[in-house]
PDB file of C-alpha atoms and ligand atoms in Angstrom:
ATOM      1  CA  MET A   1      17.019 121.595 155.817  1.00  0.00           C
ATOM      2  CA  GLN A   2      19.147 120.567 152.845  1.00  0.00           C
ATOM      3  CA  GLY A   3      18.929 123.186 150.058  1.00  0.00           C
ATOM      4  CA  LEU A   4      17.688 122.127 146.611  1.00  0.00           C
ATOM      5  CA  LEU A   5      20.895 123.354 144.928  1.00  0.00           C
ATOM      6  CA  GLU A   6      23.447 122.419 147.609  1.00  0.00           C
ATOM      7  CA  GLY A   7      26.959 122.363 146.084  1.00  0.00           C
ATOM      8  CA  LYS A   8      25.781 123.522 142.639  1.00  0.00           C
ATOM      9  CA  VAL A   9      26.975 126.520 140.656  1.00  0.00           C
ATOM     10  CA  ALA A  10      24.259 128.578 138.934  1.00  0.00           C
ATOM     11  CA  LEU A  11      24.604 131.470 136.500  1.00  0.00           C
ATOM     12  CA  ILE A  12      21.597 133.819 136.420  1.00  0.00           C
ATOM     13  CA  THR A  13      21.159 136.571 133.824  1.00  0.00           C
ATOM     14  CA  GLY A  14      19.151 139.732 134.399  1.00  0.00           C
ATOM     15  CA  ALA A  15      20.331 139.388 138.001  1.00  0.00           C
ATOM     16  CA  GLY A  16      20.258 143.100 138.806  1.00  0.00           C
ATOM     17  CA  SER A  17      16.490 143.437 139.178  1.00  0.00           C
ATOM     18  CA  GLY A  18      13.089 141.727 139.442  1.00  0.00           C
ATOM     19  CA  VAL A  19      12.995 137.980 138.784  1.00  0.00           C
ATOM     20  CA  GLY A  20      16.785 137.674 138.364  1.00  0.00           C
ATOM     21  CA  ARG A  21      17.492 139.267 141.738  1.00  0.00           C
ATOM     22  CA  ALA A  22      14.794 137.135 143.418  1.00  0.00           C
ATOM     23  CA  ALA A  23      16.346 134.031 141.802  1.00  0.00           C
ATOM     24  CA  CYS A  24      19.873 134.911 142.995  1.00  0.00           C
ATOM     25  CA  LEU A  25      18.592 135.234 146.566  1.00  0.00           C
ATOM     26  CA  LEU A  26      16.473 132.059 146.403  1.00  0.00           C
ATOM     27  CA  PHE A  27      19.092 129.892 144.657  1.00  0.00           C
ATOM     28  CA  ALA A  28      21.765 131.011 147.172  1.00  0.00           C
ATOM     29  CA  GLU A  29      19.336 130.323 150.039  1.00  0.00           C
ATOM     30  CA  HIS A  30      19.136 126.770 148.610  1.00  0.00           C
ATOM     31  CA  GLY A  31      22.913 126.344 148.663  1.00  0.00           C
ATOM     32  CA  ALA A  32      23.940 127.408 145.143  1.00  0.00           C
ATOM     33  CA  LYS A  33      27.038 129.428 144.406  1.00  0.00           C
ATOM     34  CA  VAL A  34      25.649 132.158 142.191  1.00  0.00           C
ATOM     35  CA  ILE A  35      27.103 134.066 139.241  1.00  0.00           C
ATOM     36  CA  ALA A  36      24.912 137.183 139.078  1.00  0.00           C
ATOM     37  CA  VAL A  37      25.026 138.502 135.510  1.00  0.00           C
ATOM     38  CA  ASP A  38      23.550 141.770 134.278  1.00  0.00           C
ATOM     39  CA  VAL A  39      24.252 144.436 131.661  1.00  0.00           C
ATOM     40  CA  ASN A  40      24.007 146.887 134.564  1.00  0.00           C
ATOM     41  CA  ALA A  41      27.156 146.114 136.581  1.00  0.00           C
ATOM     42  CA  ASP A  42      26.138 148.239 139.597  1.00  0.00           C
ATOM     43  CA  ASN A  43      22.800 146.451 139.951  1.00  0.00           C
ATOM     44  CA  ALA A  44      24.463 143.021 139.634  1.00  0.00           C
ATOM     45  CA  ALA A  45      26.922 144.056 142.366  1.00  0.00           C
ATOM     46  CA  ALA A  46      24.008 145.228 144.555  1.00  0.00           C
ATOM     47  CA  THR A  47      22.366 141.802 144.168  1.00  0.00           C
ATOM     48  CA  VAL A  48      25.615 140.088 145.154  1.00  0.00           C
ATOM     49  CA  ALA A  49      25.807 142.297 148.268  1.00  0.00           C
ATOM     50  CA  MET A  50      22.236 141.221 149.173  1.00  0.00           C
ATOM     51  CA  VAL A  51      23.096 137.526 148.688  1.00  0.00           C
ATOM     52  CA  ARG A  52      26.229 137.856 150.831  1.00  0.00           C
ATOM     53  CA  ALA A  53      24.288 139.748 153.525  1.00  0.00           C
ATOM     54  CA  GLU A  54      22.067 136.661 153.792  1.00  0.00           C
ATOM     55  CA  GLY A  55      25.156 134.419 154.148  1.00  0.00           C
ATOM     56  CA  GLY A  56      25.148 133.196 150.532  1.00  0.00           C
ATOM     57  CA  GLU A  57      27.999 132.924 148.031  1.00  0.00           C
ATOM     58  CA  ALA A  58      27.927 134.970 144.805  1.00  0.00           C
ATOM     59  CA  ILE A  59      30.021 136.929 142.352  1.00  0.00           C
ATOM     60  CA  ALA A  60      28.858 139.564 139.862  1.00  0.00           C
ATOM     61  CA  ALA A  61      29.661 139.607 136.154  1.00  0.00           C
ATOM     62  CA  ALA A  62      28.811 142.485 133.815  1.00  0.00           C
ATOM     63  CA  CYS A  63      27.560 141.057 130.539  1.00  0.00           C
ATOM     64  CA  ASP A  64      25.335 141.932 127.603  1.00  0.00           C
ATOM     65  CA  VAL A  65      23.563 138.695 126.670  1.00  0.00           C
ATOM     66  CA  ALA A  66      23.114 139.969 123.105  1.00  0.00           C
ATOM     67  CA  ASP A  67      26.899 139.631 122.667  1.00  0.00           C
ATOM     68  CA  PRO A  68      28.077 135.988 122.558  1.00  0.00           C
ATOM     69  CA  ALA A  69      31.653 136.862 123.591  1.00  0.00           C
ATOM     70  CA  SER A  70      30.296 138.708 126.626  1.00  0.00           C
ATOM     71  CA  VAL A  71      28.259 135.636 127.664  1.00  0.00           C
ATOM     72  CA  ASP A  72      31.280 133.337 127.187  1.00  0.00           C
ATOM     73  CA  GLY A  73      33.245 135.760 129.391  1.00  0.00           C
ATOM     74  CA  ALA A  74      30.638 135.578 132.174  1.00  0.00           C
ATOM     75  CA  VAL A  75      30.598 131.758 132.087  1.00  0.00           C
ATOM     76  CA  ALA A  76      34.422 131.713 132.152  1.00  0.00           C
ATOM     77  CA  ALA A  77      34.476 134.133 135.118  1.00  0.00           C
ATOM     78  CA  GLY A  78      32.031 131.901 136.990  1.00  0.00           C
ATOM     79  CA  VAL A  79      34.012 128.744 136.262  1.00  0.00           C
ATOM     80  CA  GLU A  80      37.213 130.475 137.346  1.00  0.00           C
ATOM     81  CA  ALA A  81      35.600 131.537 140.642  1.00  0.00           C
ATOM     82  CA  PHE A  82      33.657 128.354 141.467  1.00  0.00           C
ATOM     83  CA  GLY A  83      35.347 125.625 139.384  1.00  0.00           C
ATOM     84  CA  ARG A  84      32.306 124.472 137.374  1.00  0.00           C
ATOM     85  CA  LEU A  85      28.808 125.274 136.094  1.00  0.00           C
ATOM     86  CA  ASP A  86      25.709 123.196 136.888  1.00  0.00           C
ATOM     87  CA  CYS A  87      22.808 125.443 135.839  1.00  0.00           C
ATOM     88  CA  ILE A  88      22.180 128.503 133.732  1.00  0.00           C
ATOM     89  CA  TYR A  89      19.023 130.559 134.184  1.00  0.00           C
ATOM     90  CA  ASN A  90      18.590 132.676 131.025  1.00  0.00           C
ATOM     91  CA  ASN A  91      16.299 135.281 132.542  1.00  0.00           C
ATOM     92  CA  ALA A  92      17.402 138.644 131.074  1.00  0.00           C
ATOM     93  CA  GLY A  93      14.714 140.133 128.867  1.00  0.00           C
ATOM     94  CA  VAL A  94      13.360 143.427 127.601  1.00  0.00           C
ATOM     95  CA  THR A  95      10.196 144.546 125.899  1.00  0.00           C
ATOM     96  CA  ILE A  96       9.190 147.015 123.197  1.00  0.00           C
ATOM     97  CA  SER A  97       9.151 150.577 124.589  1.00  0.00           C
ATOM     98  CA  PRO A  98       5.579 151.571 125.397  1.00  0.00           C
ATOM     99  CA  ILE A  99       4.054 154.710 123.869  1.00  0.00           C
ATOM    100  CA  PRO A 100       4.053 157.351 126.654  1.00  0.00           C
ATOM    101  CA  GLY A 101       0.503 157.915 127.905  1.00  0.00           C
ATOM    102  CA  LYS A 102      -0.890 155.074 125.756  1.00  0.00           C
ATOM    103  CA  GLY A 103       0.991 151.937 126.743  1.00  0.00           C
ATOM    104  CA  LEU A 104       1.577 148.806 124.659  1.00  0.00           C
ATOM    105  CA  ARG A 105       2.322 149.227 120.952  1.00  0.00           C
ATOM    106  CA  THR A 106       0.363 147.305 118.341  1.00  0.00           C
ATOM    107  CA  LEU A 107       2.540 145.357 115.883  1.00  0.00           C
ATOM    108  CA  VAL A 108       2.331 148.103 113.243  1.00  0.00           C
ATOM    109  CA  GLU A 109       3.409 150.691 115.835  1.00  0.00           C
ATOM    110  CA  CYS A 110       6.653 148.792 116.620  1.00  0.00           C
ATOM    111  CA  GLU A 111       9.812 150.345 115.175  1.00  0.00           C
ATOM    112  CA  GLY A 112      12.830 148.668 113.547  1.00  0.00           C
ATOM    113  CA  GLU A 113      15.629 149.416 115.997  1.00  0.00           C
ATOM    114  CA  ASP A 114      13.429 148.649 119.012  1.00  0.00           C
ATOM    115  CA  MET A 115      12.312 145.318 117.496  1.00  0.00           C
ATOM    116  CA  ARG A 116      15.926 144.381 116.676  1.00  0.00           C
ATOM    117  CA  ARG A 117      17.028 145.116 120.270  1.00  0.00           C
ATOM    118  CA  VAL A 118      14.196 143.069 121.807  1.00  0.00           C
ATOM    119  CA  ALA A 119      14.888 140.121 119.495  1.00  0.00           C
ATOM    120  CA  GLU A 120      18.644 140.307 120.161  1.00  0.00           C
ATOM    121  CA  VAL A 121      18.177 140.211 123.941  1.00  0.00           C
ATOM    122  CA  ASN A 122      15.130 137.912 124.252  1.00  0.00           C
ATOM    123  CA  VAL A 123      15.965 135.376 121.540  1.00  0.00           C
ATOM    124  CA  MET A 124      19.686 135.637 120.745  1.00  0.00           C
ATOM    125  CA  GLY A 125      20.498 136.320 124.414  1.00  0.00           C
ATOM    126  CA  VAL A 126      18.876 133.031 125.432  1.00  0.00           C
ATOM    127  CA  ILE A 127      20.564 131.211 122.535  1.00  0.00           C
ATOM    128  CA  HIS A 128      23.992 132.593 123.520  1.00  0.00           C
ATOM    129  CA  GLY A 129      23.403 131.465 127.118  1.00  0.00           C
ATOM    130  CA  CYS A 130      22.431 127.977 125.937  1.00  0.00           C
ATOM    131  CA  GLN A 131      25.447 127.676 123.609  1.00  0.00           C
ATOM    132  CA  SER A 132      27.926 128.830 126.196  1.00  0.00           C
ATOM    133  CA  ALA A 133      26.485 126.656 128.977  1.00  0.00           C
ATOM    134  CA  ILE A 134      26.275 123.546 126.748  1.00  0.00           C
ATOM    135  CA  ARG A 135      29.950 123.931 125.785  1.00  0.00           C
ATOM    136  CA  GLN A 136      30.860 124.129 129.482  1.00  0.00           C
ATOM    137  CA  PHE A 137      28.576 121.179 130.391  1.00  0.00           C
ATOM    138  CA  GLU A 138      30.230 119.131 127.611  1.00  0.00           C
ATOM    139  CA  ARG A 139      33.706 119.964 128.978  1.00  0.00           C
ATOM    140  CA  GLN A 140      32.581 118.712 132.405  1.00  0.00           C
ATOM    141  CA  GLY A 141      30.795 115.645 130.978  1.00  0.00           C
ATOM    142  CA  GLU A 142      28.159 115.430 133.726  1.00  0.00           C
ATOM    143  CA  GLY A 143      25.098 117.028 132.121  1.00  0.00           C
ATOM    144  CA  GLY A 144      23.519 120.235 133.399  1.00  0.00           C
ATOM    145  CA  ALA A 145      20.315 122.240 133.626  1.00  0.00           C
ATOM    146  CA  ILE A 146      19.160 125.124 131.463  1.00  0.00           C
ATOM    147  CA  VAL A 147      16.114 127.204 132.408  1.00  0.00           C
ATOM    148  CA  SER A 148      14.947 130.297 130.527  1.00  0.00           C
ATOM    149  CA  THR A 149      12.339 132.916 131.316  1.00  0.00           C
ATOM    150  CA  ALA A 150       9.826 132.899 128.458  1.00  0.00           C
ATOM    151  CA  SER A 151       6.387 134.399 129.221  1.00  0.00           C
ATOM    152  CA  VAL A 152       2.701 133.558 129.168  1.00  0.00           C
ATOM    153  CA  ALA A 153       2.854 135.844 126.098  1.00  0.00           C
ATOM    154  CA  GLY A 154       4.806 133.043 124.398  1.00  0.00           C
ATOM    155  CA  LEU A 155       1.931 130.606 125.032  1.00  0.00           C
ATOM    156  CA  ILE A 156      -1.220 132.642 124.293  1.00  0.00           C
ATOM    157  CA  GLY A 157      -2.062 135.972 122.659  1.00  0.00           C
ATOM    158  CA  TYR A 158      -1.401 138.303 125.598  1.00  0.00           C
ATOM    159  CA  GLY A 159      -0.125 141.859 125.391  1.00  0.00           C
ATOM    160  CA  GLY A 160       2.556 142.974 122.964  1.00  0.00           C
ATOM    161  CA  VAL A 161       2.591 140.904 119.767  1.00  0.00           C
ATOM    162  CA  PHE A 162       6.268 141.380 118.881  1.00  0.00           C
ATOM    163  CA  TYR A 163       7.377 140.653 122.439  1.00  0.00           C
ATOM    164  CA  GLY A 164       5.124 137.560 122.465  1.00  0.00           C
ATOM    165  CA  ALA A 165       6.756 136.345 119.259  1.00  0.00           C
ATOM    166  CA  THR A 166      10.221 136.538 120.867  1.00  0.00           C
ATOM    167  CA  LYS A 167       8.973 134.592 123.890  1.00  0.00           C
ATOM    168  CA  GLY A 168       7.256 132.058 121.599  1.00  0.00           C
ATOM    169  CA  ALA A 169      10.693 131.514 120.065  1.00  0.00           C
ATOM    170  CA  VAL A 170      12.073 130.707 123.534  1.00  0.00           C
ATOM    171  CA  VAL A 171       9.188 128.257 124.114  1.00  0.00           C
ATOM    172  CA  GLN A 172      10.006 126.385 120.885  1.00  0.00           C
ATOM    173  CA  LEU A 173      13.771 126.576 121.482  1.00  0.00           C
ATOM    174  CA  THR A 174      13.153 124.916 124.843  1.00  0.00           C
ATOM    175  CA  ARG A 175      11.372 121.932 123.302  1.00  0.00           C
ATOM    176  CA  ALA A 176      13.722 121.419 120.358  1.00  0.00           C
ATOM    177  CA  LEU A 177      16.934 121.913 122.342  1.00  0.00           C
ATOM    178  CA  ALA A 178      15.692 119.588 125.090  1.00  0.00           C
ATOM    179  CA  VAL A 179      15.440 116.797 122.514  1.00  0.00           C
ATOM    180  CA  GLU A 180      18.808 117.669 120.924  1.00  0.00           C
ATOM    181  CA  VAL A 181      20.874 117.564 124.124  1.00  0.00           C
ATOM    182  CA  ALA A 182      18.966 114.955 126.174  1.00  0.00           C
ATOM    183  CA  ASP A 183      21.556 112.249 125.451  1.00  0.00           C
ATOM    184  CA  LYS A 184      24.219 114.441 127.077  1.00  0.00           C
ATOM    185  CA  GLY A 185      22.207 114.552 130.338  1.00  0.00           C
ATOM    186  CA  ILE A 186      21.384 118.228 129.769  1.00  0.00           C
ATOM    187  CA  ARG A 187      17.838 119.279 130.674  1.00  0.00           C
ATOM    188  CA  VAL A 188      16.208 122.338 129.057  1.00  0.00           C
ATOM    189  CA  ASN A 189      13.070 123.954 130.487  1.00  0.00           C
ATOM    190  CA  ALA A 190      11.446 127.378 130.684  1.00  0.00           C
ATOM    191  CA  VAL A 191       9.154 129.300 133.005  1.00  0.00           C
ATOM    192  CA  CYS A 192       6.310 131.348 131.538  1.00  0.00           C
ATOM    193  CA  PRO A 193       5.218 134.070 133.954  1.00  0.00           C
ATOM    194  CA  ALA A 194       2.262 136.415 133.596  1.00  0.00           C
ATOM    195  CA  GLY A 195       2.666 140.116 134.433  1.00  0.00           C
ATOM    196  CA  MET A 196       4.803 140.962 137.475  1.00  0.00           C
ATOM    197  CA  LEU A 197       5.396 144.362 139.016  1.00  0.00           C
ATOM    198  CA  THR A 198       9.136 144.808 138.349  1.00  0.00           C
ATOM    199  CA  HIS A 199      11.205 147.494 136.599  1.00  0.00           C
ATOM    200  CA  TYR A 200      10.254 145.825 133.328  1.00  0.00           C
ATOM    201  CA  ALA A 201       8.431 147.966 130.718  1.00  0.00           C
ATOM    202  CA  GLY A 202       9.028 151.140 132.730  1.00  0.00           C
ATOM    203  CA  MET A 203       6.912 149.963 135.684  1.00  0.00           C
ATOM    204  CA  ASP A 204       7.810 150.990 139.234  1.00  0.00           C
ATOM    205  CA  PRO A 205       7.759 148.266 141.906  1.00  0.00           C
ATOM    206  CA  ASP A 206       8.050 150.997 144.559  1.00  0.00           C
ATOM    207  CA  SER A 207       5.011 152.885 143.262  1.00  0.00           C
ATOM    208  CA  ALA A 208       2.768 154.510 145.882  1.00  0.00           C
ATOM    209  CA  HIS A 209      -0.089 152.674 144.103  1.00  0.00           C
ATOM    210  CA  ARG A 210       1.630 149.287 144.384  1.00  0.00           C
ATOM    211  CA  ASP A 211      -1.218 147.541 146.241  1.00  0.00           C
ATOM    212  CA  ARG A 212      -3.859 148.782 143.802  1.00  0.00           C
ATOM    213  CA  ILE A 213      -1.727 147.775 140.781  1.00  0.00           C
ATOM    214  CA  LEU A 214      -1.131 144.285 142.207  1.00  0.00           C
ATOM    215  CA  GLU A 215      -4.822 143.862 142.941  1.00  0.00           C
ATOM    216  CA  GLY A 216      -5.651 144.767 139.329  1.00  0.00           C
ATOM    217  CA  MET A 217      -3.037 142.332 137.982  1.00  0.00           C
ATOM    218  CA  GLY A 218      -4.363 139.564 140.228  1.00  0.00           C
ATOM    219  CA  ARG A 219      -7.964 140.019 139.044  1.00  0.00           C
ATOM    220  CA  ALA A 220      -6.914 138.725 135.576  1.00  0.00           C
ATOM    221  CA  HIS A 221      -5.902 135.332 137.052  1.00  0.00           C
ATOM    222  CA  PRO A 222      -8.200 132.480 138.142  1.00  0.00           C
ATOM    223  CA  LEU A 223      -6.222 132.224 141.401  1.00  0.00           C
ATOM    224  CA  GLY A 224      -6.826 135.954 141.908  1.00  0.00           C
ATOM    225  CA  ARG A 225      -3.302 136.934 143.001  1.00  0.00           C
ATOM    226  CA  ALA A 226      -0.658 138.878 141.064  1.00  0.00           C
ATOM    227  CA  ILE A 227       2.524 136.981 140.180  1.00  0.00           C
ATOM    228  CA  ASP A 228       5.454 137.837 142.419  1.00  0.00           C
ATOM    229  CA  PRO A 229       9.038 137.631 141.034  1.00  0.00           C
ATOM    230  CA  ARG A 230       9.691 135.034 143.739  1.00  0.00           C
ATOM    231  CA  ASP A 231       6.894 132.830 142.328  1.00  0.00           C
ATOM    232  CA  THR A 232       8.767 132.727 139.017  1.00  0.00           C
ATOM    233  CA  ALA A 233      12.149 132.231 140.717  1.00  0.00           C
ATOM    234  CA  SER A 234      10.655 129.290 142.682  1.00  0.00           C
ATOM    235  CA  ALA A 235       9.571 127.557 139.467  1.00  0.00           C
ATOM    236  CA  ALA A 236      13.067 128.101 138.014  1.00  0.00           C
ATOM    237  CA  LEU A 237      14.626 126.733 141.217  1.00  0.00           C
ATOM    238  CA  PHE A 238      12.550 123.547 140.955  1.00  0.00           C
ATOM    239  CA  LEU A 239      13.446 123.064 137.272  1.00  0.00           C
ATOM    240  CA  CYS A 240      17.178 123.588 137.983  1.00  0.00           C
ATOM    241  CA  SER A 241      17.122 121.173 140.923  1.00  0.00           C
ATOM    242  CA  ASP A 242      17.433 117.390 140.999  1.00  0.00           C
ATOM    243  CA  LEU A 243      13.727 117.219 141.946  1.00  0.00           C
ATOM    244  CA  ALA A 244      13.174 117.834 138.214  1.00  0.00           C
ATOM    245  CA  SER A 245      15.820 115.306 137.107  1.00  0.00           C
ATOM    246  CA  ASN A 246      13.414 113.554 134.702  1.00  0.00           C
ATOM    247  CA  ILE A 247      11.752 116.724 133.391  1.00  0.00           C
ATOM    248  CA  THR A 248      12.888 118.356 130.157  1.00  0.00           C
ATOM    249  CA  GLY A 249      11.316 120.299 127.278  1.00  0.00           C
ATOM    250  CA  VAL A 250       8.686 121.838 129.579  1.00  0.00           C
ATOM    251  CA  ASN A 251       7.389 125.414 129.416  1.00  0.00           C
ATOM    252  CA  LEU A 252       5.909 125.874 132.873  1.00  0.00           C
ATOM    253  CA  PRO A 253       3.287 128.619 133.229  1.00  0.00           C
ATOM    254  CA  VAL A 254       3.590 130.744 136.378  1.00  0.00           C
ATOM    255  CA  ASP A 255       0.381 132.635 135.749  1.00  0.00           C
ATOM    256  CA  GLY A 256      -2.219 131.872 138.416  1.00  0.00           C
ATOM    257  CA  GLY A 257      -4.115 129.786 135.847  1.00  0.00           C
ATOM    258  CA  LEU A 258      -4.378 132.549 133.221  1.00  0.00           C
ATOM    259  CA  SER A 259      -3.300 130.338 130.292  1.00  0.00           C
ATOM    260  CA  ALA A 260      -5.501 127.436 131.443  1.00  0.00           C
ATOM    261  CA  GLY A 261      -8.694 129.141 130.344  1.00  0.00           C
ATOM    262  CA  ARG A 262     -11.633 131.087 131.653  1.00  0.00           C
ATOM    263  CA  LYS A 263     -14.429 130.113 134.028  1.00  0.00           C
ATOM    264  CA  VAL A 264     -17.788 130.140 132.254  1.00  0.00           C
ATOM    265  CA  GLY A 265     -20.761 131.480 134.224  1.00  0.00           C
ATOM    266  CA  GLY A 266     -20.926 131.500 138.086  1.00  0.00           C
TER     267      GLY A 266
HETATM  268  N1  NAD Z   1       7.580 141.679 134.540  1.00  0.00           N
HETATM  269  C1  NAD Z   1       6.713 141.066 133.769  1.00  0.00           C
HETATM  270  O1  NAD Z   1       5.528 141.438 133.682  1.00  0.00           O
HETATM  271  C2  NAD Z   1       7.150 139.868 132.956  1.00  0.00           C
HETATM  272  C3  NAD Z   1       6.156 138.966 132.480  1.00  0.00           C
HETATM  273  C4  NAD Z   1       6.550 137.853 131.755  1.00  0.00           C
HETATM  274  C5  NAD Z   1       7.899 137.628 131.507  1.00  0.00           C
HETATM  275  N2  NAD Z   1       8.827 138.528 131.976  1.00  0.00           N
HETATM  276  C6  NAD Z   1      10.225 138.238 131.688  1.00  0.00           C
HETATM  277  O2  NAD Z   1      10.883 138.060 132.933  1.00  0.00           O
HETATM  278  C7  NAD Z   1      12.281 138.312 132.753  1.00  0.00           C
HETATM  279  C8  NAD Z   1      12.780 139.185 133.882  1.00  0.00           C
HETATM  280  O3  NAD Z   1      12.148 140.446 133.784  1.00  0.00           O
HETATM  281  P1  NAD Z   1      11.808 141.347 135.058  1.00  0.00           P
HETATM  282  O4  NAD Z   1      10.336 141.447 135.121  1.00  0.00           O
HETATM  283  O5  NAD Z   1      12.571 140.858 136.232  1.00  0.00           O
HETATM  284  O6  NAD Z   1      12.346 142.750 134.521  1.00  0.00           O
HETATM  285  P2  NAD Z   1      13.437 143.776 135.105  1.00  0.00           P
HETATM  286  O7  NAD Z   1      13.481 144.872 134.084  1.00  0.00           O
HETATM  287  O8  NAD Z   1      13.122 144.115 136.519  1.00  0.00           O
HETATM  288  O9  NAD Z   1      14.798 142.948 135.079  1.00  0.00           O
HETATM  289  C9  NAD Z   1      15.447 142.616 133.863  1.00  0.00           C
HETATM  290  C10 NAD Z   1      16.961 142.655 134.091  1.00  0.00           C
HETATM  291  O10 NAD Z   1      17.590 142.239 132.869  1.00  0.00           O
HETATM  292  C11 NAD Z   1      18.712 143.079 132.639  1.00  0.00           C
HETATM  293  N3  NAD Z   1      19.035 143.113 131.214  1.00  0.00           N
HETATM  294  C12 NAD Z   1      18.353 143.741 130.229  1.00  0.00           C
HETATM  295  N4  NAD Z   1      18.989 143.584 129.054  1.00  0.00           N
HETATM  296  C13 NAD Z   1      20.092 142.833 129.309  1.00  0.00           C
HETATM  297  C14 NAD Z   1      21.150 142.358 128.512  1.00  0.00           C
HETATM  298  N5  NAD Z   1      21.214 142.641 127.207  1.00  0.00           N
HETATM  299  N6  NAD Z   1      22.119 141.606 129.096  1.00  0.00           N
HETATM  300  C15 NAD Z   1      22.077 141.334 130.422  1.00  0.00           C
HETATM  301  N7  NAD Z   1      21.107 141.787 131.240  1.00  0.00           N
HETATM  302  C16 NAD Z   1      20.126 142.522 130.692  1.00  0.00           C
HETATM  303  C17 NAD Z   1      18.257 144.443 133.146  1.00  0.00           C
HETATM  304  O11 NAD Z   1      19.369 145.309 133.407  1.00  0.00           O
HETATM  305  C18 NAD Z   1      17.481 144.067 134.406  1.00  0.00           C
HETATM  306  O12 NAD Z   1      18.328 144.021 135.544  1.00  0.00           O
HETATM  307  C19 NAD Z   1      12.416 138.899 131.349  1.00  0.00           C
HETATM  308  O13 NAD Z   1      12.850 137.888 130.462  1.00  0.00           O
HETATM  309  C20 NAD Z   1      11.007 139.331 131.005  1.00  0.00           C
HETATM  310  O14 NAD Z   1      10.794 139.351 129.615  1.00  0.00           O
HETATM  311  C21 NAD Z   1       8.481 139.616 132.693  1.00  0.00           C
END
């Protein structure tokens, strides 16, 4: 079977864990040459080893998406290795540190430095990825695809308010940027997952209670199943691929129907 990204070069941020790692494996399985980018260089290298073990092509780049020069460096390293860039998946993200033993912070419980860090990674990190990729796409003159990981928390009131505000910014960036760069053949979309059991927010995907946790997460969704990182990576794969060649400005929920509404009665 022909892969959906055969011959394309894709840069994926947050590649050392969770959704980013799942996306590196899936994109490579579909023929992409992958630039696996993470602030944690060891974890990015571990992802690359997993991709290569499956017969895929990938390189790792250490990069802090909050730093524009670091993002430019990762794009340059990818272009040097693979000759071009076709897609960027801005997936790296962090959340406000939970209160030990209590969990999510209310807005008034959020603290300055923590809020600044989350905004710098979740909003500025995505913006830096977009800027750097657009400059490279313009140099190539053949368009390109941008996908970002927002969240269902950017679409509805769901969980942490400050975090949701940063993801809402990504949702709006996606629409406005899609319109701005459409005439260059650049498509801009986002995926909006509901809760997934990853290393995010101090969770443990290898927890002994994994099955029980996933069952609880799934109960919140009309479809009744927890979201897997691969579900989110699959939506990003579609949006990066030519199957989505006439789709731009879309924020695609990957939430088992959570943001669609609630069943009344029965
Ligand atoms: N897990 C969830 O419940 C959930 C729900 C909705 C949206 N999301 C979003 O999904 C995305 C992926 O999260 P995940 O669940 O895979 O979490 P994760 O913690 O497993 O993975 C996030 C990765 O991003 C990397 N990272 C963090 N800051 C970075 C930076 N400044 N520069 C580069 N890399 C950085 C981390 O090192 C880590 O490898 C995030 O944008 C997150 O906000 C997660």
